[in-house]
Short mmCIF file of C-alpha atoms and ligand atoms in Angstrom, two decimals:
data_model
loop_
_atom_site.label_atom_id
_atom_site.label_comp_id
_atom_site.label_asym_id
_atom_site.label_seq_id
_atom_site.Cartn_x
_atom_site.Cartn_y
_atom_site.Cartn_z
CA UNK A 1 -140.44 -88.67 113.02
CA UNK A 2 -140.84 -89.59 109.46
CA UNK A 3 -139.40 -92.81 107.94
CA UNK A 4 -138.15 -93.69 104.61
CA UNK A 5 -138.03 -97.31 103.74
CA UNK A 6 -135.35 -97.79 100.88
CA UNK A 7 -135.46 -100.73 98.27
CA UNK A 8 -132.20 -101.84 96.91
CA UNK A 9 -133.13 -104.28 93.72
CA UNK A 10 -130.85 -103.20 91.22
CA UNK A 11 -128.53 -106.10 91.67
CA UNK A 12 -127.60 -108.04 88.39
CA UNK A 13 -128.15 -111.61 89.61
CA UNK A 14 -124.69 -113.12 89.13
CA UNK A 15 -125.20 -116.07 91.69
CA UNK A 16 -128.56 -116.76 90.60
CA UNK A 17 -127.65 -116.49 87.45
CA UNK A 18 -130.11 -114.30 85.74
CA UNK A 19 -131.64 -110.64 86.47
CA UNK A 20 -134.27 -111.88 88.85
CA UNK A 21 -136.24 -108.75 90.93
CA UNK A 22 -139.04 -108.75 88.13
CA UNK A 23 -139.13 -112.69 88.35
CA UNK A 24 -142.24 -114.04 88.89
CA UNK A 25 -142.65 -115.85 92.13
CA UNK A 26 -146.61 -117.10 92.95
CA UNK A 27 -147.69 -115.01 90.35
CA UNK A 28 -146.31 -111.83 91.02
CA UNK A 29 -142.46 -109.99 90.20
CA UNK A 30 -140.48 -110.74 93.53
CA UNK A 31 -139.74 -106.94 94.10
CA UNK A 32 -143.69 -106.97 94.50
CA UNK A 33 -143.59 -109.12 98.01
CA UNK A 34 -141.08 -107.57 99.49
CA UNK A 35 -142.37 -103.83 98.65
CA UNK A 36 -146.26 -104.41 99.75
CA UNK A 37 -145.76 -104.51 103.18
CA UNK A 38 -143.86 -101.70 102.87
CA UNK A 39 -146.58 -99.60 101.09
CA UNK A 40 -148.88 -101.13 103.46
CA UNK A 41 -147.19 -100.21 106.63
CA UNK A 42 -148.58 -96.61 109.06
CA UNK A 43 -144.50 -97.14 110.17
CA UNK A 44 -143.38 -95.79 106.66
CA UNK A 45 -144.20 -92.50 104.95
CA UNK A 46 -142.62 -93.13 101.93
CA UNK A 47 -140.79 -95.38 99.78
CA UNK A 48 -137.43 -95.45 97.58
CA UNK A 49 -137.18 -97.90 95.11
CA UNK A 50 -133.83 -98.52 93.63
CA UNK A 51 -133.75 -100.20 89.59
CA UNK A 52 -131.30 -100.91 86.97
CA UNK A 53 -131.29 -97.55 84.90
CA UNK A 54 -132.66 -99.81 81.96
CA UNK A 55 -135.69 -100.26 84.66
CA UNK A 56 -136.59 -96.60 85.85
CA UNK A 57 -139.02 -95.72 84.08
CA UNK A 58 -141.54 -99.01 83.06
CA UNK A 59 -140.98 -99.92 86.76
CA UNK A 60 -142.07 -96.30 88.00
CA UNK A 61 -145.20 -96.32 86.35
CA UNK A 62 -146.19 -100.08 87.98
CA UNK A 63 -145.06 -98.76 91.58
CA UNK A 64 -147.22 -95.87 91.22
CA UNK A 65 -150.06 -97.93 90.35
CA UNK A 66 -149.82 -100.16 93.10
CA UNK A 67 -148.79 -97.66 95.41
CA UNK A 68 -152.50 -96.60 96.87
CA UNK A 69 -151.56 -92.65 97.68
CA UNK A 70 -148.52 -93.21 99.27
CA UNK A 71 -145.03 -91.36 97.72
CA UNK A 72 -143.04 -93.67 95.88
CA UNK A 73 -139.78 -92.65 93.84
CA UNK A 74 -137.61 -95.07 91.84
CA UNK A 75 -134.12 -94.41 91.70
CA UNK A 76 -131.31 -95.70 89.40
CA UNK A 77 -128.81 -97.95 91.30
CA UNK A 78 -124.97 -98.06 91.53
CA UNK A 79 -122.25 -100.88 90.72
CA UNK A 80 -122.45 -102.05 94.59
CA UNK A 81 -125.24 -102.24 96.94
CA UNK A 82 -123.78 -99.65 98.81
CA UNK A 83 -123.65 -97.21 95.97
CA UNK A 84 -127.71 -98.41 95.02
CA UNK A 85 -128.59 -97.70 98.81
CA UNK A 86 -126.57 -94.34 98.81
CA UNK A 87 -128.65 -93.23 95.99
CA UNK A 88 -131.73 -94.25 97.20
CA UNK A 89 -131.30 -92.43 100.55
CA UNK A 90 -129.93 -89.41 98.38
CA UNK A 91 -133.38 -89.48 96.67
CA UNK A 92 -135.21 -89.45 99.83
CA UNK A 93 -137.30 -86.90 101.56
CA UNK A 94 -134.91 -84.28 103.13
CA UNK A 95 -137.26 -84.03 106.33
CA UNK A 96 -136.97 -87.93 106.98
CA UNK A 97 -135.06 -88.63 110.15
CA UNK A 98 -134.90 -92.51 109.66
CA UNK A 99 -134.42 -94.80 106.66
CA UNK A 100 -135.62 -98.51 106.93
CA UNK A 101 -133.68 -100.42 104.19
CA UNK A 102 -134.89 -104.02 102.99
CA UNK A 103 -133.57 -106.18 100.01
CA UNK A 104 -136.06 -106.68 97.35
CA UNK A 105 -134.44 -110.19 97.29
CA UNK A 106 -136.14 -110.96 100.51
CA UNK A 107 -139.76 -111.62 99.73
CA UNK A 108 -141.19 -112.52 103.00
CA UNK A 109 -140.90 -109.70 105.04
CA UNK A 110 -143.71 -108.81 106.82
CA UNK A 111 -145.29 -105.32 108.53
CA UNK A 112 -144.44 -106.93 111.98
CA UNK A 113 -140.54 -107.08 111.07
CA UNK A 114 -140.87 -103.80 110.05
CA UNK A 115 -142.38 -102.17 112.71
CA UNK A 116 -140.21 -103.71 115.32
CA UNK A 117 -136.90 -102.65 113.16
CA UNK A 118 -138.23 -99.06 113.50
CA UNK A 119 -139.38 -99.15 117.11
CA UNK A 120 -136.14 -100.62 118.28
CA UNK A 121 -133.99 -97.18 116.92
CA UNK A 122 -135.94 -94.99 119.82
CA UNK A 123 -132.24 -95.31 121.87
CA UNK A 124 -130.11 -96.17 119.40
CA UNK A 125 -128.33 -95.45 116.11
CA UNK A 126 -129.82 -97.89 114.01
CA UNK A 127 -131.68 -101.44 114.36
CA UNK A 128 -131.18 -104.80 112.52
CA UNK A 129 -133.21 -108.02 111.78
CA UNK A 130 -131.41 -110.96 112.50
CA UNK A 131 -131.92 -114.72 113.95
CA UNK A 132 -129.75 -116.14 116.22
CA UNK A 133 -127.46 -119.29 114.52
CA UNK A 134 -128.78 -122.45 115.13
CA UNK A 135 -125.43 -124.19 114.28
CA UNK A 136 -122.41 -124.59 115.12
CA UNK A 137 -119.71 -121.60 113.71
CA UNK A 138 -116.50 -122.68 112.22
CA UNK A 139 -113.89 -120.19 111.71
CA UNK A 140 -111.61 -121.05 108.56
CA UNK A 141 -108.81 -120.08 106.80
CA UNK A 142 -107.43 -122.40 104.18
CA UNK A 143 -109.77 -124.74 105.09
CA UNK A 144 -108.67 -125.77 108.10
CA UNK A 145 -110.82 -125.24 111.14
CA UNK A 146 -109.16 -122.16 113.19
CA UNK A 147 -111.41 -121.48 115.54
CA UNK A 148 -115.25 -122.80 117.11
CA UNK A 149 -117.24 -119.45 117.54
CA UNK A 150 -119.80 -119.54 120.33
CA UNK A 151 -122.90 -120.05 118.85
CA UNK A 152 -125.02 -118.18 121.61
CA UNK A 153 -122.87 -114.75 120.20
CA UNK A 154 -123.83 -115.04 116.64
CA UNK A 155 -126.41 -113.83 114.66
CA UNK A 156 -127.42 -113.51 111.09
CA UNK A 157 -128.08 -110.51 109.76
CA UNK A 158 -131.25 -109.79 107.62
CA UNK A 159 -132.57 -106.89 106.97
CA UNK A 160 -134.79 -104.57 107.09
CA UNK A 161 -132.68 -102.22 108.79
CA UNK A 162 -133.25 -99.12 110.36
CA UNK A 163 -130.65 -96.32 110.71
CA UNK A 164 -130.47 -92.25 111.84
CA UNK A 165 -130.49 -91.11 108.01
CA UNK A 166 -127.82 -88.21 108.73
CA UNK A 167 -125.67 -90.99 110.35
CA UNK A 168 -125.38 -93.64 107.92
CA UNK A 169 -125.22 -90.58 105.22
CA UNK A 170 -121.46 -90.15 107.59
CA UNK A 171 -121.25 -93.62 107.49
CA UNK A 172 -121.88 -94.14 103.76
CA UNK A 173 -119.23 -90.74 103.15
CA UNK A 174 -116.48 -92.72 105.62
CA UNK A 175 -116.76 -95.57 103.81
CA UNK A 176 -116.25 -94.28 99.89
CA UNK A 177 -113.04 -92.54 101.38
CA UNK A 178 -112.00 -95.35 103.31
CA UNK A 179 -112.95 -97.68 100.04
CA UNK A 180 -114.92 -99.85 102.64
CA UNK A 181 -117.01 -102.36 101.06
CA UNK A 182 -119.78 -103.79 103.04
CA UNK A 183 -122.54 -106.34 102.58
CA UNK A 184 -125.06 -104.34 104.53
CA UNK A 185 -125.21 -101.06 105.67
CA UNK A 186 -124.85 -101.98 109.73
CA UNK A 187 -121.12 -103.12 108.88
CA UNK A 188 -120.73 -99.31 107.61
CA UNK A 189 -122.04 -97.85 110.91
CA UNK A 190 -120.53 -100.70 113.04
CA UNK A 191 -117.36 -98.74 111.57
CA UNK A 192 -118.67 -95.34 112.88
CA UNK A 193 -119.04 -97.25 116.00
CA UNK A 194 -122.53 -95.98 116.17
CA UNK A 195 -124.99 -98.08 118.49
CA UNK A 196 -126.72 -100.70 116.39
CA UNK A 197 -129.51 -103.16 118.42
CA UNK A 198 -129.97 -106.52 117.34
CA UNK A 199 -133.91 -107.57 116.57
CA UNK A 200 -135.77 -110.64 116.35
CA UNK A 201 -135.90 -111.72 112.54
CA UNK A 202 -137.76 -115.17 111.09
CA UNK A 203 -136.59 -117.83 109.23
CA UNK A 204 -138.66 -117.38 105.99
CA UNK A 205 -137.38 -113.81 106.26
CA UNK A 206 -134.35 -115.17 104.05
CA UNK A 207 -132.42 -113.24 100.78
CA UNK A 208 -133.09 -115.19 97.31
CA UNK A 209 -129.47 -115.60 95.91
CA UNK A 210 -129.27 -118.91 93.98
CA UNK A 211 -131.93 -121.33 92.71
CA UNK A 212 -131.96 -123.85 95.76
CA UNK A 213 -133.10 -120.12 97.55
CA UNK A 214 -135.50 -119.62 94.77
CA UNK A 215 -137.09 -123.47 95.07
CA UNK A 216 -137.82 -122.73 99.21
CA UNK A 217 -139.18 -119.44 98.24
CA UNK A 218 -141.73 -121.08 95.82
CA UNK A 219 -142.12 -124.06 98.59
CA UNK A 220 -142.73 -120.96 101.50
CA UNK A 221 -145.09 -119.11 98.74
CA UNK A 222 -147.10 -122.47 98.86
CA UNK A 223 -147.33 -123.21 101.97
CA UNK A 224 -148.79 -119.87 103.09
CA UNK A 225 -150.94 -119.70 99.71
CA UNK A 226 -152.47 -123.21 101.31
CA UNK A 227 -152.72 -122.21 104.83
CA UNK A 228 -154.70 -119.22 103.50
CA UNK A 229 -152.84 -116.56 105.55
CA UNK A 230 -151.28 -112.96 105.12
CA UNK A 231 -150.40 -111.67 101.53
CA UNK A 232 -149.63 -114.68 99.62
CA UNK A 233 -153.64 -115.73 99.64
CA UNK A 234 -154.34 -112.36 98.26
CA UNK A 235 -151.65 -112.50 95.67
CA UNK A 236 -153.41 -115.54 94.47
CA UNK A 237 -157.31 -114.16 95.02
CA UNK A 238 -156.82 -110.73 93.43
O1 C5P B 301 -125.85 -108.80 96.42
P1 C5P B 301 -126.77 -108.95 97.59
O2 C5P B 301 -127.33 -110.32 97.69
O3 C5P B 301 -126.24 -108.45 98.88
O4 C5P B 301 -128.01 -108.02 97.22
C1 C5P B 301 -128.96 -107.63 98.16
C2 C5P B 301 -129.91 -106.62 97.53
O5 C5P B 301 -129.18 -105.49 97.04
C3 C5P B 301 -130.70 -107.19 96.36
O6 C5P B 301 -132.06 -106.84 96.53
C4 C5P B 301 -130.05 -106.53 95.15
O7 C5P B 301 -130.96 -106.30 94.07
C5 C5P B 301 -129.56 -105.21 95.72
N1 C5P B 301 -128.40 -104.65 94.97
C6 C5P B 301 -128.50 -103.35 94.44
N2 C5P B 301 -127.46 -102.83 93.71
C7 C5P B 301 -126.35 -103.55 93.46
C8 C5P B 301 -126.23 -104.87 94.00
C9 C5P B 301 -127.28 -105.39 94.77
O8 C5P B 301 -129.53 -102.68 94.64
N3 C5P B 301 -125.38 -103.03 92.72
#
């Protein structure tokens, strides 16, 4: 089985407000934390970064270097996610059976996450990080309260996730004729009505999409910088 983790991070920032992948956060460009564990990981075999066009080719030759042996490829994106992650898996090795997708706007992912999101698709069509809600759900419309949702149902949906490549490749195809936008990719196989498990995700596993994200991610960077564990204390030593 070999597994191809994709990279979307050619978004263009609108809610934060500025391009902000090549950011620095403690030090490094964000897209940095979320792909080392990634290049790290036995679970992965290679590795699909998706950039603005403007970024191909500066961004290819810092990937490489960083990349210890491992095959990296970096990809222009599209105008939606979607379209970034369809040409990312495009790109991808045609003997992989599995892609493991992860947003370059979540910086704290770690090899663990990883490895369980790829584990968890032995059964199944595809597997997805997520934490259960901690609060109560309102259901809206108009702002009104509609409806309460139970809370024990709902989860939040991070990613990585981990999906049979030819099946989200159907998924991906249904959705372009069906013009079906999603925010992640599970939503697109949901559709399929492909089997899609649920795994355990973490809290500092969040997406940076304004500046109040970008302040905790700074605070989390900290906090793991002082308590001298996992990548963060390397970031700073190296
Ligand atoms: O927009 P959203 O917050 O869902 O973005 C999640 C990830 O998808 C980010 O890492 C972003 O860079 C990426 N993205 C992309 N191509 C786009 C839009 C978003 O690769 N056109």
């Amino acid at each position: 089985m070999k597994v191809s983790a994709i990279i979307p991070a050619a978004g263009s920032g609108q809610r934060f407000g500025e391009v902000k992948q090549f950011k620095l956060l403690a030090g490094r460009p964000l897209l940095f934390h979320a792909l080392k564990p990634f290049l790290q990981s036995d679970y992965i075999d290679e590795v699909v970064v998706v950039v603005p066009q403007e970024n191909v080719e500066f961004f290819h030759r810092d990937v490489v270097s960083m990349s210890a042996g491992k095959p990296v490829k970096v990809v222009a994106g599209g105008s939606h996610r979607q379209n970034s992650v369809k040409h990312g898996v495009n790109a991808s090795d045609s003997d992989s059976t599995l892609v493991c997708i992860h947003d370059a706007a979540r910086p704290f992912v770690t090899e663990d996450l990883i490895q369980n999101s790829i584990s968890a698709c032995e059964n199944v069509d595809g597997a997805v990080v997520a934490i259960i809600s901690k609060d109560t759900v309102k259901y809206s419309e108009n702002g009104l309260v509609k409806e309460t949702i139970n809370r024990e149902k709902i989860w939040l949906a991070q990613t990585p996730q981990t999906f049979n490549k030819q099946k989200l490749l159907l998924a991906l195809d249904n959705a372009h004729k069906n013009q079906l936008t999603g925010t992640d990719e599970s939503t697109l196989m949901e559709a399929m009505g492909y089997s899609i498990k649920l795994v355990d995700g973490h809290p500092n596993n969040f997406k940076i999409t304004t500046q109040d994200d970008w302040m905790r991610a700074e605070a989390v960077a900290h906090q793991l910088t002082d308590s001298r564990s996992g990548r963060f204390k390397e970031v700073h030593d190296d």
